[in-house]
Amino acid sequence: MAPRRKSRLQRLLSFNQHRKRWGAARHAEPAPDLTAMKARIIDLGTPQQTRGSEKALDQHLENLRREFSGQSELFWHHARLIVLIRREYRPAETYAQFRALWDAEAEYLCENLNIRWLVSATDTFADHDPEPQVRAVAMMASLLTNVVKIHESERHVSHAADLAPDPARIERLQSQLVPLFEGMSVFTVGTDDTLRNMYWRLEPFFGIGPVGPILRTIWDRFQVEDTVFARLRELHRRDRTGWWRDES
């Protein structure tokens, strides 16, 4: 049985939760100047990506600031809001700031944030937005990203990257159904329309702000980064069943 999420009361009474948000008021800005933040560049030397989180909020936010060295302070502010929300510091007020930031700067954030922070944003929308449609689209983006992450992680730990596609198996798929499980069969590499049809179903959701553009951005980046989508794209040969947008 999967472990249950702690209840609101359990979190309220948790000493660890109180410790993790100790000093949060010092980091909360009720009316931040987003334009000024956007213009300021963080200069802390070579950026270092964080792994995990510090119990002490001050240290964790300082580590995150270093991660955004060389970039706009607005990106660190975005990360800071996510941290404060996750540590349950005035979640309603802090989430309102987060939503306002995305309503104002969705295009800029989508263009410049990496997938790590885009999916952190969609997790936050999925957990806290009052609009069911926004939460649903956010969950699509989070689910898509985590499935790809798990697939690529298994590929790494099993040395699957050292293996090459088998042309004979690809050819066999053009004429034979190869079962997987529960009625599912292997994707017909090179010609299959499954991903194109999925893309068509996703398209209407790309327009639902502010999360739809994040979903579209993540999808597009998966087609060019070293992911299963991009590797299958290299093997695809039927133009009318392509699932990626032309780079134009």
Tab-separated table of C-alpha atoms in Angstrom:
chain	number	residue	atom	x	y	z
A	1	MET	CA	0.000	0.000	0.000
A	2	ALA	CA	1.345	3.434	-0.907
A	3	PRO	CA	2.039	5.684	2.100
A	4	ARG	CA	-0.687	8.193	2.791
A	5	ARG	CA	-0.094	11.911	2.524
A	6	LYS	CA	-0.048	13.632	5.913
A	7	SER	CA	-3.270	15.387	6.817
A	8	ARG	CA	-3.455	19.150	7.288
A	9	LEU	CA	-3.674	18.644	11.063
A	10	GLN	CA	-0.632	16.352	11.094
A	11	ARG	CA	1.359	18.932	9.148
A	12	LEU	CA	0.169	21.699	11.463
A	13	LEU	CA	1.411	19.758	14.498
A	14	SER	CA	4.654	18.644	12.885
A	15	PHE	CA	7.750	20.147	14.513
A	16	ASN	CA	9.702	19.389	11.349
A	17	GLN	CA	7.285	21.458	9.255
A	18	HIS	CA	7.566	24.388	11.671
A	19	ARG	CA	11.362	24.141	11.588
A	20	LYS	CA	11.428	24.088	7.780
A	21	ARG	CA	9.509	27.387	7.522
A	22	TRP	CA	11.241	29.132	10.417
A	23	GLY	CA	12.139	32.661	9.320
A	24	ALA	CA	9.894	32.591	6.254
A	25	ALA	CA	8.536	36.076	6.957
A	26	ARG	CA	11.977	37.513	6.144
A	27	HIS	CA	11.747	36.092	2.625
A	28	ALA	CA	8.176	37.069	1.815
A	29	GLU	CA	7.619	40.238	-0.232
A	30	PRO	CA	3.963	41.312	-0.215
A	31	ALA	CA	4.302	43.514	-3.309
A	32	PRO	CA	7.473	42.620	-5.216
A	33	ASP	CA	8.602	44.780	-8.132
A	34	LEU	CA	8.641	42.140	-10.883
A	35	THR	CA	10.021	44.533	-13.486
A	36	ALA	CA	13.017	45.403	-11.314
A	37	MET	CA	13.612	41.745	-10.462
A	38	LYS	CA	13.473	40.820	-14.134
A	39	ALA	CA	16.205	43.340	-14.906
A	40	ARG	CA	18.556	42.329	-12.079
A	41	ILE	CA	21.087	39.576	-12.754
A	42	ILE	CA	22.291	37.391	-9.870
A	43	ASP	CA	26.091	37.336	-9.665
A	44	LEU	CA	27.334	34.547	-7.394
A	45	GLY	CA	29.940	32.981	-9.640
A	46	THR	CA	29.518	29.563	-11.199
A	47	PRO	CA	25.923	28.307	-10.813
A	48	GLN	CA	25.448	25.117	-8.803
A	49	GLN	CA	22.265	23.073	-9.034
A	50	THR	CA	20.797	22.067	-5.695
A	51	ARG	CA	20.114	18.446	-4.787
A	52	GLY	CA	17.471	17.929	-2.157
A	53	SER	CA	16.657	20.694	0.300
A	54	GLU	CA	18.117	22.065	3.512
A	55	LYS	CA	15.987	22.007	6.648
A	56	ALA	CA	16.985	25.614	7.331
A	57	LEU	CA	15.007	27.878	5.015
A	58	ASP	CA	17.682	30.598	4.912
A	59	GLN	CA	20.323	28.151	3.709
A	60	HIS	CA	18.013	26.462	1.220
A	61	LEU	CA	17.048	29.757	-0.404
A	62	GLU	CA	20.669	30.867	-0.528
A	63	ASN	CA	21.585	27.608	-2.270
A	64	LEU	CA	18.797	28.207	-4.763
A	65	ARG	CA	20.010	31.750	-5.370
A	66	ARG	CA	23.408	30.337	-6.337
A	67	GLU	CA	21.671	27.961	-8.745
A	68	PHE	CA	20.374	30.995	-10.668
A	69	SER	CA	23.708	32.839	-10.779
A	70	GLY	CA	24.030	34.589	-14.137
A	71	GLN	CA	20.264	34.696	-14.614
A	72	SER	CA	17.428	37.094	-13.874
A	73	GLU	CA	16.483	37.436	-10.219
A	74	LEU	CA	12.894	36.833	-11.300
A	75	PHE	CA	13.675	33.116	-11.708
A	76	TRP	CA	14.974	32.904	-8.151
A	77	HIS	CA	11.874	34.745	-6.943
A	78	HIS	CA	9.761	32.130	-8.750
A	79	ALA	CA	11.683	29.328	-7.015
A	80	ARG	CA	11.411	31.121	-3.670
A	81	LEU	CA	7.620	31.302	-3.953
A	82	ILE	CA	7.458	27.566	-4.687
A	83	VAL	CA	9.594	26.828	-1.619
A	84	LEU	CA	7.444	29.022	0.634
A	85	ILE	CA	4.278	27.362	-0.675
A	86	ARG	CA	5.692	23.861	-0.118
A	87	ARG	CA	6.742	24.804	3.392
A	88	GLU	CA	3.211	26.101	3.943
A	89	TYR	CA	4.045	29.690	4.732
A	90	ARG	CA	0.763	31.590	4.266
A	91	PRO	CA	-0.070	29.290	1.356
A	92	ALA	CA	-3.126	31.166	0.072
A	93	GLU	CA	-1.339	34.528	-0.053
A	94	THR	CA	1.901	33.090	-1.411
A	95	TYR	CA	0.080	31.089	-4.059
A	96	ALA	CA	-1.782	34.237	-5.136
A	97	GLN	CA	1.620	35.850	-5.765
A	98	PHE	CA	2.776	32.783	-7.674
A	99	ARG	CA	-0.322	32.790	-9.874
A	100	ALA	CA	0.004	36.540	-10.489
A	101	LEU	CA	3.640	36.039	-11.532
A	102	TRP	CA	2.622	33.441	-14.117
A	103	ASP	CA	-0.320	35.514	-15.339
A	104	ALA	CA	2.085	38.398	-15.950
A	105	GLU	CA	5.204	36.603	-17.182
A	106	ALA	CA	4.186	33.194	-18.574
A	107	GLU	CA	5.922	33.676	-21.920
A	108	TYR	CA	9.181	34.872	-20.358
A	109	LEU	CA	9.200	32.069	-17.771
A	110	CYS	CA	8.441	29.373	-20.375
A	111	GLU	CA	11.215	30.619	-22.634
A	112	ASN	CA	13.869	30.729	-19.928
A	113	LEU	CA	13.145	28.253	-17.129
A	114	ASN	CA	14.475	24.732	-17.523
A	115	ILE	CA	12.188	21.713	-17.284
A	116	ARG	CA	13.145	21.160	-13.625
A	117	TRP	CA	11.520	24.470	-12.696
A	118	LEU	CA	8.698	24.274	-15.217
A	119	VAL	CA	7.511	21.006	-13.682
A	120	SER	CA	7.937	22.447	-10.180
A	121	ALA	CA	5.552	25.158	-11.340
A	122	THR	CA	2.999	22.676	-12.702
A	123	ASP	CA	3.171	20.655	-9.464
A	124	THR	CA	2.351	23.875	-7.619
A	125	PHE	CA	-0.582	24.662	-9.919
A	126	ALA	CA	-1.863	21.089	-9.555
A	127	ASP	CA	-1.769	21.311	-5.756
A	128	HIS	CA	-3.150	24.801	-5.196
A	129	ASP	CA	-5.013	26.429	-8.069
A	130	PRO	CA	-8.739	26.941	-7.414
A	131	GLU	CA	-9.655	26.264	-11.073
A	132	PRO	CA	-10.159	22.534	-11.815
A	133	GLN	CA	-9.186	23.006	-15.469
A	134	VAL	CA	-5.880	24.630	-14.522
A	135	ARG	CA	-5.130	21.845	-12.033
A	136	ALA	CA	-5.960	19.190	-14.652
A	137	VAL	CA	-3.687	20.671	-17.337
A	138	ALA	CA	-0.941	21.159	-14.764
A	139	MET	CA	-1.257	17.504	-13.801
A	140	MET	CA	-0.919	16.514	-17.488
A	141	ALA	CA	2.389	18.357	-17.667
A	142	SER	CA	3.644	16.895	-14.390
A	143	LEU	CA	2.608	13.366	-15.346
A	144	LEU	CA	4.203	13.620	-18.795
A	145	THR	CA	7.460	14.938	-17.346
A	146	ASN	CA	7.717	12.363	-14.567
A	147	VAL	CA	6.967	9.445	-16.915
A	148	VAL	CA	9.783	10.596	-19.204
A	149	LYS	CA	12.072	11.087	-16.191
A	150	ILE	CA	11.381	7.552	-14.944
A	151	HIS	CA	11.883	6.066	-18.423
A	152	GLU	CA	15.185	7.872	-18.929
A	153	SER	CA	16.307	6.938	-15.405
A	154	GLU	CA	15.701	3.229	-16.059
A	155	ARG	CA	17.559	3.610	-19.353
A	156	HIS	CA	20.522	5.058	-17.443
A	157	VAL	CA	20.706	2.463	-14.671
A	158	SER	CA	20.315	-0.468	-17.094
A	159	HIS	CA	22.925	0.821	-19.589
A	160	ALA	CA	20.219	0.842	-22.262
A	161	ALA	CA	21.878	3.886	-23.854
A	162	ASP	CA	24.645	1.525	-24.997
A	163	LEU	CA	22.188	-0.462	-27.118
A	164	ALA	CA	21.311	0.315	-30.738
A	165	PRO	CA	17.922	-0.012	-32.473
A	166	ASP	CA	17.506	-3.349	-34.248
A	167	PRO	CA	16.471	-2.727	-37.912
A	168	ALA	CA	15.036	-6.241	-38.168
A	169	ARG	CA	12.729	-5.667	-35.208
A	170	ILE	CA	11.658	-2.271	-36.558
A	171	GLU	CA	10.801	-3.893	-39.872
A	172	ARG	CA	8.891	-6.680	-38.159
A	173	LEU	CA	6.730	-4.114	-36.391
A	174	GLN	CA	5.433	-2.816	-39.723
A	175	SER	CA	3.521	-6.032	-40.350
A	176	GLN	CA	3.149	-7.793	-36.991
A	177	LEU	CA	1.580	-6.959	-33.663
A	178	VAL	CA	4.063	-7.474	-30.826
A	179	PRO	CA	2.247	-7.745	-27.479
A	180	LEU	CA	3.341	-5.879	-24.359
A	181	PHE	CA	0.740	-6.417	-21.599
A	182	GLU	CA	-2.985	-5.902	-20.922
A	183	GLY	CA	-3.785	-5.693	-24.634
A	184	MET	CA	-1.092	-3.100	-25.340
A	185	SER	CA	1.376	-3.671	-28.146
A	186	VAL	CA	4.763	-2.252	-29.131
A	187	PHE	CA	4.717	1.172	-30.809
A	188	THR	CA	5.181	0.716	-34.562
A	189	VAL	CA	8.488	2.547	-34.765
A	190	GLY	CA	8.812	4.625	-37.929
A	191	THR	CA	5.146	4.948	-38.890
A	192	ASP	CA	2.827	4.791	-35.861
A	193	ASP	CA	0.223	7.554	-35.432
A	194	THR	CA	-0.221	7.139	-31.640
A	195	LEU	CA	1.919	10.120	-30.660
A	196	ARG	CA	0.528	12.326	-33.421
A	197	ASN	CA	-2.999	11.614	-32.212
A	198	MET	CA	-1.961	12.299	-28.623
A	199	TYR	CA	-0.448	15.614	-29.726
A	200	TRP	CA	-3.709	16.541	-31.465
A	201	ARG	CA	-5.617	15.797	-28.243
A	202	LEU	CA	-3.172	17.903	-26.240
A	203	GLU	CA	-3.334	20.947	-28.539
A	204	PRO	CA	-6.592	22.422	-27.186
A	205	PHE	CA	-5.117	22.399	-23.669
A	206	PHE	CA	-2.065	24.432	-24.725
A	207	GLY	CA	-4.274	27.520	-24.783
A	208	ILE	CA	-5.429	27.247	-21.163
A	209	GLY	CA	-3.474	29.852	-19.256
A	210	PRO	CA	-1.220	30.017	-17.539
A	211	VAL	CA	-0.379	26.295	-17.527
A	212	GLY	CA	-1.108	25.360	-21.146
A	213	PRO	CA	2.006	27.123	-22.446
A	214	ILE	CA	4.093	25.183	-19.914
A	215	LEU	CA	2.676	21.891	-21.188
A	216	ARG	CA	3.447	22.934	-24.773
A	217	THR	CA	6.979	24.037	-23.840
A	218	ILE	CA	7.749	20.745	-22.091
A	219	TRP	CA	6.343	18.736	-25.006
A	220	ASP	CA	8.399	20.691	-27.548
A	221	ARG	CA	11.617	20.337	-25.557
A	222	PHE	CA	11.136	16.589	-25.216
A	223	GLN	CA	11.221	16.367	-29.014
A	224	VAL	CA	14.760	17.799	-29.201
A	225	GLU	CA	16.427	16.739	-25.936
A	226	ASP	CA	17.799	13.205	-25.562
A	227	THR	CA	14.477	11.557	-24.699
A	228	VAL	CA	12.503	8.611	-26.013
A	229	PHE	CA	10.437	11.064	-28.092
A	230	ALA	CA	13.501	12.487	-29.862
A	231	ARG	CA	15.072	9.066	-30.418
A	232	LEU	CA	11.862	7.720	-31.962
A	233	ARG	CA	11.609	10.899	-34.015
A	234	GLU	CA	15.006	10.068	-35.551
A	235	LEU	CA	13.600	6.698	-36.655
A	236	HIS	CA	10.275	8.067	-37.928
A	237	ARG	CA	9.734	8.064	-41.694
A	238	ARG	CA	6.049	8.858	-42.288
A	239	ASP	CA	5.561	12.628	-42.432
A	240	ARG	CA	1.812	12.612	-41.857
A	241	THR	CA	2.143	10.815	-38.512
A	242	GLY	CA	4.810	13.109	-37.029
A	243	TRP	CA	4.104	14.358	-33.492
A	244	TRP	CA	6.426	17.377	-33.306
A	245	ARG	CA	6.038	20.971	-34.408
A	246	ASP	CA	8.177	22.218	-37.289
A	247	GLU	CA	10.960	24.542	-36.149
A	248	SER	CA	9.946	27.633	-38.096
